PDB file of C-alpha atoms in Angstrom:
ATOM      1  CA  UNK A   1      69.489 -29.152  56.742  1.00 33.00           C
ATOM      2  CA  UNK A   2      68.722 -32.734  57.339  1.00 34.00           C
ATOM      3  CA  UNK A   3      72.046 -34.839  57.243  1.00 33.00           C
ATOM      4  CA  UNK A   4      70.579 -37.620  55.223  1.00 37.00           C
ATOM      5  CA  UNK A   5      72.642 -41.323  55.422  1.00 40.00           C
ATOM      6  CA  UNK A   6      75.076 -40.100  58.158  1.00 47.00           C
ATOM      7  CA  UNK A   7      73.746 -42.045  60.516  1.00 63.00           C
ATOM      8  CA  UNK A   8      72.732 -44.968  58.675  1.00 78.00           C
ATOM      9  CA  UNK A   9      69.898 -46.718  60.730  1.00 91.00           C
ATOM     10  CA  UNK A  10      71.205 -50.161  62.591  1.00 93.00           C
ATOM     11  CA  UNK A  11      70.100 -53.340  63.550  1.00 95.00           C
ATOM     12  CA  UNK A  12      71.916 -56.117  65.370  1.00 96.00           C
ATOM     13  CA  UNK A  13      70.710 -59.468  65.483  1.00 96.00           C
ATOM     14  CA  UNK A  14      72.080 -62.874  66.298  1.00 97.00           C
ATOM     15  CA  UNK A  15      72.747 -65.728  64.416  1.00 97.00           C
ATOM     16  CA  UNK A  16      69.487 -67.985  64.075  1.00 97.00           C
ATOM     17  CA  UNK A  17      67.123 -64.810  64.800  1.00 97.00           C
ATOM     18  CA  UNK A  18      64.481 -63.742  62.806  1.00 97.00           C
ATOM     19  CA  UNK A  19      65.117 -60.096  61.931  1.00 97.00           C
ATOM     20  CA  UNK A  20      62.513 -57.154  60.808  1.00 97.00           C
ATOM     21  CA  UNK A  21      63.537 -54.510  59.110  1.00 97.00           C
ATOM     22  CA  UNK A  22      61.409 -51.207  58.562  1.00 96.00           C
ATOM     23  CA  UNK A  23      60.717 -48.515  55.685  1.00 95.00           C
ATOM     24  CA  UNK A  24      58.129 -45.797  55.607  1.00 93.00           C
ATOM     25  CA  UNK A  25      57.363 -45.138  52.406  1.00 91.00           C
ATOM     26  CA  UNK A  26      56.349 -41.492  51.018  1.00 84.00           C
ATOM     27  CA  UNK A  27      53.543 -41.409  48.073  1.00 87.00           C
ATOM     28  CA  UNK A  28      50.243 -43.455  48.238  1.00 87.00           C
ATOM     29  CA  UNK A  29      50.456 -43.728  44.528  1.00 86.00           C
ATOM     30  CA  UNK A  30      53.360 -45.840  44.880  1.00 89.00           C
ATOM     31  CA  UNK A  31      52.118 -49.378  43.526  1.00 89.00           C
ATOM     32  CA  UNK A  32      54.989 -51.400  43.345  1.00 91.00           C
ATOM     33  CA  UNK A  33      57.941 -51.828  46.270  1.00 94.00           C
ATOM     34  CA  UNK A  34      61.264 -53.822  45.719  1.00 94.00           C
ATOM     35  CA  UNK A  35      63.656 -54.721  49.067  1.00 96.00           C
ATOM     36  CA  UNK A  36      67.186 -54.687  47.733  1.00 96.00           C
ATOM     37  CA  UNK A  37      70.558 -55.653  49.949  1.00 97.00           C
ATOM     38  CA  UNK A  38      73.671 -54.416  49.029  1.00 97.00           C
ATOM     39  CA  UNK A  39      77.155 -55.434  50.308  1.00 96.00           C
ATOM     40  CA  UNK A  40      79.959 -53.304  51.058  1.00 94.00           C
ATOM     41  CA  UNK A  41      81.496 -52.459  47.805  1.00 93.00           C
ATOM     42  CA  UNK A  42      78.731 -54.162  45.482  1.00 95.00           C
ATOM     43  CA  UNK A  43      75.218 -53.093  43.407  1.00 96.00           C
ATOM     44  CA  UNK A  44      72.173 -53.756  45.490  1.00 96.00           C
ATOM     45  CA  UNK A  45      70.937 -57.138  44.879  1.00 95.00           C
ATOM     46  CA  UNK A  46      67.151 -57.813  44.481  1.00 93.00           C
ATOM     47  CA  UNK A  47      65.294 -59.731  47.681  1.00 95.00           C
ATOM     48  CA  UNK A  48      61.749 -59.879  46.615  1.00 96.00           C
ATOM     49  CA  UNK A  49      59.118 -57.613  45.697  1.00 94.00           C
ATOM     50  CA  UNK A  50      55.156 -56.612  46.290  1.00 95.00           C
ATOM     51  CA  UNK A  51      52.320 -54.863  44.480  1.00 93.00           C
ATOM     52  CA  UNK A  52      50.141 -52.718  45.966  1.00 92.00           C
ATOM     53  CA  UNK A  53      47.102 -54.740  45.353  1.00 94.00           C
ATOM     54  CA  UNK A  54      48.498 -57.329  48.016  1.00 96.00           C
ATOM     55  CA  UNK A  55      49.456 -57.231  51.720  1.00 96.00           C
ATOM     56  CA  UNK A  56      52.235 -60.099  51.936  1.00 98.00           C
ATOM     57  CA  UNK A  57      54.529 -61.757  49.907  1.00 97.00           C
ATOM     58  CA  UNK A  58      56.859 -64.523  50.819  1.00 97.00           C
ATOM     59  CA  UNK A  59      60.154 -65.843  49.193  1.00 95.00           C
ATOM     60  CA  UNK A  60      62.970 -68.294  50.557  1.00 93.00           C
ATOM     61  CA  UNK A  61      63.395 -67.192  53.904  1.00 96.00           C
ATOM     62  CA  UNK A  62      62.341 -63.818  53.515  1.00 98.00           C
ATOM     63  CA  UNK A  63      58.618 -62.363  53.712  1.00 98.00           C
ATOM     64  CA  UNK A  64      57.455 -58.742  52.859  1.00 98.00           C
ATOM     65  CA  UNK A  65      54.551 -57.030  54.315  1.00 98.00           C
ATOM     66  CA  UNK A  66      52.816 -53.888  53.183  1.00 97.00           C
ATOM     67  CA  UNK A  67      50.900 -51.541  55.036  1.00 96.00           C
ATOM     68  CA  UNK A  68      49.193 -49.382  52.513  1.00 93.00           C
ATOM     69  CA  UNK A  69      47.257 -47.551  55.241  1.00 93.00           C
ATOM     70  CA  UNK A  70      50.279 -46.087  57.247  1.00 94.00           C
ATOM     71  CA  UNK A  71      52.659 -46.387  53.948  1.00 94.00           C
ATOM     72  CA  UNK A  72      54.846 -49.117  55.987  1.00 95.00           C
ATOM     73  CA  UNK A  73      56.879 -52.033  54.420  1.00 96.00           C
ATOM     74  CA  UNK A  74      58.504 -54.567  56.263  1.00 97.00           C
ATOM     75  CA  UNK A  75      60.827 -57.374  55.279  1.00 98.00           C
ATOM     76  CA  UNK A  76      61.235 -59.844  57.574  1.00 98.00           C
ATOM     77  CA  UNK A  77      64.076 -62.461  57.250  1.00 98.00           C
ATOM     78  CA  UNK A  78      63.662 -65.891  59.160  1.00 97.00           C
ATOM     79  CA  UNK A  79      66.701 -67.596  60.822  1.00 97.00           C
ATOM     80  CA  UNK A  80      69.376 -64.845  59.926  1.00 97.00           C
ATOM     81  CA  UNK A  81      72.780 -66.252  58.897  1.00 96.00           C
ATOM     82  CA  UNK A  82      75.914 -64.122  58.915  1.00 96.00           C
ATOM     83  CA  UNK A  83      75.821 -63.663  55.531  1.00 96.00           C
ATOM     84  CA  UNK A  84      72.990 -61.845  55.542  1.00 97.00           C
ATOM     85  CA  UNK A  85      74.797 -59.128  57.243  1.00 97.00           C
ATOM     86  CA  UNK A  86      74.265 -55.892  54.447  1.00 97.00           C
ATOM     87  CA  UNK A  87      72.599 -52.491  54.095  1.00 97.00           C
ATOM     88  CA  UNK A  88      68.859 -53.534  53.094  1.00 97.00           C
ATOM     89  CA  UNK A  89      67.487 -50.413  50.963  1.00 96.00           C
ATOM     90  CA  UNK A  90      63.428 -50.826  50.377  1.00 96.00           C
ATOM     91  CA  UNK A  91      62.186 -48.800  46.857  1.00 94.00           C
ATOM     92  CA  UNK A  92      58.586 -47.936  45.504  1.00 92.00           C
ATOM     93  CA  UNK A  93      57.848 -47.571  41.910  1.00 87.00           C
ATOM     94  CA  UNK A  94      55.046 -45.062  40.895  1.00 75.00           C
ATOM     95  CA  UNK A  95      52.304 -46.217  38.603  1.00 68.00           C
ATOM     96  CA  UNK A  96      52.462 -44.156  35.400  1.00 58.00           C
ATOM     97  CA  UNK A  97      55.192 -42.409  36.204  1.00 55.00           C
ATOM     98  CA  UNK A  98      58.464 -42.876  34.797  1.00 58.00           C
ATOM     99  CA  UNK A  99      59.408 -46.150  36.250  1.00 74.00           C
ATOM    100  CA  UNK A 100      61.965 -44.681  38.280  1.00 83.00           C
ATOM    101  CA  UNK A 101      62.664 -45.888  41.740  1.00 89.00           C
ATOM    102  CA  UNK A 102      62.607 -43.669  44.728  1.00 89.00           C
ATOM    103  CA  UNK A 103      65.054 -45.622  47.521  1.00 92.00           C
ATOM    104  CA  UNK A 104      64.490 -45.339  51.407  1.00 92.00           C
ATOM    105  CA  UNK A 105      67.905 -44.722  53.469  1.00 91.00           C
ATOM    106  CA  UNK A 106      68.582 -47.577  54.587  1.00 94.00           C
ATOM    107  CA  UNK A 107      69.396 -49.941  57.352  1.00 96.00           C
ATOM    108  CA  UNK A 108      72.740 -51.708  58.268  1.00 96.00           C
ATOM    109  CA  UNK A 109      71.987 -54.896  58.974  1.00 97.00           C
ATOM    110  CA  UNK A 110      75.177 -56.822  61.380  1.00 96.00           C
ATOM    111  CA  UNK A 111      74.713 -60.256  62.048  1.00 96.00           C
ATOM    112  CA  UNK A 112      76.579 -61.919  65.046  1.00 94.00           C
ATOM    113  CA  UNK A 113      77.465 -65.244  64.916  1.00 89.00           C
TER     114      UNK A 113
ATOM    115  CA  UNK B   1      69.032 -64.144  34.538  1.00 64.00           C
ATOM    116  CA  UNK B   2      68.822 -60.773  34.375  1.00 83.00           C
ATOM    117  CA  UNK B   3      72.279 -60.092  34.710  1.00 90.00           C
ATOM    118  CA  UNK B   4      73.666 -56.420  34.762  1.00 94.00           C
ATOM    119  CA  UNK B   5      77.854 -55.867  34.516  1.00 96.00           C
ATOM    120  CA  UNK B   6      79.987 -52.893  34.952  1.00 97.00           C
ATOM    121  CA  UNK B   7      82.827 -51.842  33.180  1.00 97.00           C
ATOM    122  CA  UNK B   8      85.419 -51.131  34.981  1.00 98.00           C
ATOM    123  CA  UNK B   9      84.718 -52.138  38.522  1.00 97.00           C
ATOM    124  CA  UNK B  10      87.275 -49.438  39.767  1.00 97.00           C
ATOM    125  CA  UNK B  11      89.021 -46.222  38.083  1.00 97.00           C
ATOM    126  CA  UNK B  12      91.576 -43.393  39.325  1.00 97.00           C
ATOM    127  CA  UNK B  13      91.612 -41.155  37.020  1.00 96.00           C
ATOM    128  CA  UNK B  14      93.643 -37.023  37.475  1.00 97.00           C
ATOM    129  CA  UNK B  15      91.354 -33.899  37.665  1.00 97.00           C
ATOM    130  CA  UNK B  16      89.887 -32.446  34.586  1.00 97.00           C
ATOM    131  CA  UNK B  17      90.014 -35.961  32.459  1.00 97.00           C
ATOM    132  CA  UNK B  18      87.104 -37.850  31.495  1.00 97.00           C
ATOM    133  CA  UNK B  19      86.114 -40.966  32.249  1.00 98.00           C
ATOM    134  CA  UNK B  20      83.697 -43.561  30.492  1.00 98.00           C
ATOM    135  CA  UNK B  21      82.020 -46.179  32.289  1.00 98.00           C
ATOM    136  CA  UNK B  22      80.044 -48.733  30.836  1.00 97.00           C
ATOM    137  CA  UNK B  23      76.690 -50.589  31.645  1.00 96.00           C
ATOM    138  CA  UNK B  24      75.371 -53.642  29.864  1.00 95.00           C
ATOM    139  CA  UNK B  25      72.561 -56.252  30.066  1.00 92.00           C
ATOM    140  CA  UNK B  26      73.858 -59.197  29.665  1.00 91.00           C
ATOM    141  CA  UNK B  27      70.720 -61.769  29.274  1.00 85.00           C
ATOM    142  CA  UNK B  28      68.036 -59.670  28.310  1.00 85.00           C
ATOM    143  CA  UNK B  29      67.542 -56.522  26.586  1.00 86.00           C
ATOM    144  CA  UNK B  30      66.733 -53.419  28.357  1.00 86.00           C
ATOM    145  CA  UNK B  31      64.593 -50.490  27.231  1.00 82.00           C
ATOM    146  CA  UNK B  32      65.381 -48.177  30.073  1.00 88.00           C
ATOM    147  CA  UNK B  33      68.413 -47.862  31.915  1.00 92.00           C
ATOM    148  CA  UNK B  34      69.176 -46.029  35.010  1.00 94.00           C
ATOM    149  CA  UNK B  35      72.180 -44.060  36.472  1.00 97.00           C
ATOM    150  CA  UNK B  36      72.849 -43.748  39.944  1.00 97.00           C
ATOM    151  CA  UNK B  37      75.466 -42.286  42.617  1.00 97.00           C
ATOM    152  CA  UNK B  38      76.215 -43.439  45.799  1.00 96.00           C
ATOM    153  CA  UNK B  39      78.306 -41.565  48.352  1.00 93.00           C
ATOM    154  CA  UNK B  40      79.835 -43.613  51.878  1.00 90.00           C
ATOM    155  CA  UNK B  41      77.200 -44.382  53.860  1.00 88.00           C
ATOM    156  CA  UNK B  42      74.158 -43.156  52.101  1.00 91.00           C
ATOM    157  CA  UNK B  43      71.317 -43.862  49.416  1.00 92.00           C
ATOM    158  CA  UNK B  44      71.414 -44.009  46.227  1.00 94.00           C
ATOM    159  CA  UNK B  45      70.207 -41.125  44.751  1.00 94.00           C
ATOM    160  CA  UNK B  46      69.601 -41.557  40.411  1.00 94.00           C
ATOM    161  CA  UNK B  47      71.017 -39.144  38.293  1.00 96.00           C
ATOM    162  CA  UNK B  48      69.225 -39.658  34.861  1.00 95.00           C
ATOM    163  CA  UNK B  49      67.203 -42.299  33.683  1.00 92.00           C
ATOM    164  CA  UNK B  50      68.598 -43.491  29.880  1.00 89.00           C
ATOM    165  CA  UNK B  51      66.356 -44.591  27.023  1.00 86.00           C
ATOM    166  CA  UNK B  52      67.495 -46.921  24.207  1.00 84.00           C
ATOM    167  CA  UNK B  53      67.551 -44.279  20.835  1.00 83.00           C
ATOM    168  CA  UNK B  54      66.769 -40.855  22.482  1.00 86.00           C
ATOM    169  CA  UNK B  55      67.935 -38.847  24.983  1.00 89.00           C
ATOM    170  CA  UNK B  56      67.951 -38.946  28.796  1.00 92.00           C
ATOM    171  CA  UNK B  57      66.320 -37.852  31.373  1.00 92.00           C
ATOM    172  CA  UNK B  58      68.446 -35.783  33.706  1.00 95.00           C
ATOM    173  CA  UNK B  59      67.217 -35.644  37.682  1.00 94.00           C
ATOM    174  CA  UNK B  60      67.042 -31.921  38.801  1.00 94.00           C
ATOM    175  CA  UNK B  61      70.455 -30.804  39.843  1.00 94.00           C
ATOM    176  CA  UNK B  62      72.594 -33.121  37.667  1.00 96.00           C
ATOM    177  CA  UNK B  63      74.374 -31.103  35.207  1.00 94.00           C
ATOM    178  CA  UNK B  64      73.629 -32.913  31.662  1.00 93.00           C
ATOM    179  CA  UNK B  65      76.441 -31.754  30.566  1.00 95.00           C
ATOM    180  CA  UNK B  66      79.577 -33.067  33.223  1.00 96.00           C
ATOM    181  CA  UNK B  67      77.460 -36.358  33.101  1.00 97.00           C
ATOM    182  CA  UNK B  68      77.221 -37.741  29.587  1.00 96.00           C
ATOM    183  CA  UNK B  69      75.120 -40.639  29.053  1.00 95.00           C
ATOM    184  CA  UNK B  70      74.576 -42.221  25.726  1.00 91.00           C
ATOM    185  CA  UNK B  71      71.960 -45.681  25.283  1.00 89.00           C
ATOM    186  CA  UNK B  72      73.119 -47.097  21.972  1.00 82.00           C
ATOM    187  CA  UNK B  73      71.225 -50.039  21.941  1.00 89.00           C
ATOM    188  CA  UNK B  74      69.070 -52.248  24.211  1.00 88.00           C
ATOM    189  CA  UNK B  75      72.126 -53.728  26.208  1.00 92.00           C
ATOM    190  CA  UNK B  76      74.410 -50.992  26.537  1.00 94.00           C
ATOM    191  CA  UNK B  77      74.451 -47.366  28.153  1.00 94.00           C
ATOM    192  CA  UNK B  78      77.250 -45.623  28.661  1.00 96.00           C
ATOM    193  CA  UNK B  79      78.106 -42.772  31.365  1.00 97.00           C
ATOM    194  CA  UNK B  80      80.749 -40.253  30.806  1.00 97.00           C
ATOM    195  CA  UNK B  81      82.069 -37.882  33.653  1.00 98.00           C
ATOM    196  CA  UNK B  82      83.521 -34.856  31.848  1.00 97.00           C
ATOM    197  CA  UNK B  83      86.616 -33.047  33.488  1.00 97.00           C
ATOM    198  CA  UNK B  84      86.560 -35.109  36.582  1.00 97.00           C
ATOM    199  CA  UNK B  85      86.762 -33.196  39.991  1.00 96.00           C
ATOM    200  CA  UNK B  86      87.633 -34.921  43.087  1.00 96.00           C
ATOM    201  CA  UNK B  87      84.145 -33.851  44.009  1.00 96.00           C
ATOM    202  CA  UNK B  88      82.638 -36.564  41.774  1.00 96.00           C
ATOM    203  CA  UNK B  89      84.731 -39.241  43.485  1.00 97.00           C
ATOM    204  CA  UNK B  90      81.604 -41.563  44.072  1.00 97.00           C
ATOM    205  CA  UNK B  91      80.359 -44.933  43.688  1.00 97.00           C
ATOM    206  CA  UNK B  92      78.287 -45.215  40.713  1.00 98.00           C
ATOM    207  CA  UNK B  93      75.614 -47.638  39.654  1.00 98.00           C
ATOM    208  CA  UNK B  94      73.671 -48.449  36.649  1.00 97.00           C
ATOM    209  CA  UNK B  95      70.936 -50.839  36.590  1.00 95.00           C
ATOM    210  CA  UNK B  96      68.692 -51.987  33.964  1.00 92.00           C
ATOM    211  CA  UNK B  97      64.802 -53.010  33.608  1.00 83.00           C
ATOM    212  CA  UNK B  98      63.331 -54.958  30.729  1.00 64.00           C
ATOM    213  CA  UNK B  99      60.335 -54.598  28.306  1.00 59.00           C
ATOM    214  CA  UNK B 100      58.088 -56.594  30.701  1.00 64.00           C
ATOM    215  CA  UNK B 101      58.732 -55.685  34.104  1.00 68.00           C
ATOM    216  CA  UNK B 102      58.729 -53.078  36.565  1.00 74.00           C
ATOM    217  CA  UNK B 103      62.249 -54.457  38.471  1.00 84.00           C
ATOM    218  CA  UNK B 104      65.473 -52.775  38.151  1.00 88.00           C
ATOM    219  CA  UNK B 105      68.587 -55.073  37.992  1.00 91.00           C
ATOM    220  CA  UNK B 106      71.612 -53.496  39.517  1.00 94.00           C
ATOM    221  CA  UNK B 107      75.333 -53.752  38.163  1.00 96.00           C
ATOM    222  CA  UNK B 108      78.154 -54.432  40.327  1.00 97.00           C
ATOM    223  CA  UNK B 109      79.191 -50.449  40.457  1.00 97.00           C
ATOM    224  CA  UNK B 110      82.186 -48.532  39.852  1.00 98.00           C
ATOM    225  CA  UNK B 111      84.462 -46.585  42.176  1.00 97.00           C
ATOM    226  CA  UNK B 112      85.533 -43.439  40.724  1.00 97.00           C
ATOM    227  CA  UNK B 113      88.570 -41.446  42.388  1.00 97.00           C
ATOM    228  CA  UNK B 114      89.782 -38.374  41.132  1.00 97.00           C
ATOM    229  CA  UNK B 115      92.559 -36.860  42.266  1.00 96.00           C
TER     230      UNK B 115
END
């Protein structure tokens, strides 16, 4: 089978570049998505979030966009700073369901200064 | 706000013991609390989602009965790994959503090795 997480997706950026980071999601009755980063050894942290009934969302330096068509989120994070260097997970949330939280892989995030 | 801690951060602990760990809300009372495990390099993956007064909801393949989970009251859950294996060494997090939202808060996590 599928060796899920071994290879943890990557993405290298330097210092002062915007980044983009990518999720496919996997049910259209997903109606709410969450982008969480978590640090080595630490909880995932909560970036920002989006309802399905918009298309784009933007916080401090970070912006999500949703692509209900394809079932594509995207967080993009402007001038990235070393500390942003952490494993972004993205999550949807299905409507009437149990309010459980089904999390994407992953993606490794290493900013270089 | 919305603060979520984990108690304790870290535990060794021999085969076959068990081994409590602790989830609270710290700012805001939560109706439903979640359980999950994280192995190096992966997703998290939830175990069993815990509601405050009844009993929870076990995700297929988690064995209700190694994984103990108990939801008191609205700021506390607890999670109880029955005779430990080293299999269950793990990272595990709890996290916590209120009465009037749809975001989970995450706790810090605890690293469980058995040896």
């Amino acid at each position: 089978g599928e060796s899920v997480g071994l290879h943890l997706p990557t993405l290298s950026v330097q210092e002062g570049d915007n980044s983009i980071i990518n999720c496919a999601y996997s049910n259209s009755a997903s109606d709410y998505f969450i982008w969480y980063k978590q640090e080595s050894g630490k909880g995932p942290q909560f970036i920002i979030d989006i309802r399905s009934n918009m298309d784009k969302r933007q916080g401090q330096r970070v912006t999500v966009l949703l692509n209900k068509t394809v079932k594509h989120l995207s967080l993009q994070i402007a001038a990235t700073q070393p500390g942003d260097s952490a494993v972004y997970f993205c999550a949807e949330n299905i409507k009437g369901g149990s309010e459980k939280l089904v999390f994407g892989k992953g993606t490794k995030l290493t900013v270089n200064p | 706000g919305a603060v979520v801690s984990q108690h304790p951060s870290w535990v060794i602990c021999k085969s076959g013991t068990s081994v409590k760990i602790e989830c609270r809300s710290l700012d805001f009372q939560a109706t439903t609390m979640f359980w999950y495990r994280q192995f190096p390099k992966q997703s998290l993956m939830l175990m069993a989602t815990s509601n405050e007064g009844s009993k929870a909801t076990y995700e297929q393949g988690v064995e209700k009965d190694k994984f103990l989970i108990n939801h008191a009251s609205l700021t506390l859950s607890t999670l109880t790994v029955t005779s430990a294996h080293p299999e269950d060494s793990s990272f595990y997090i709890c996290s916590a959503g209120g009465p009037s939202t749809d975001t989970q808060y995450f706790g810090p996590g605890t690293r469980l090795t058995v040896l």
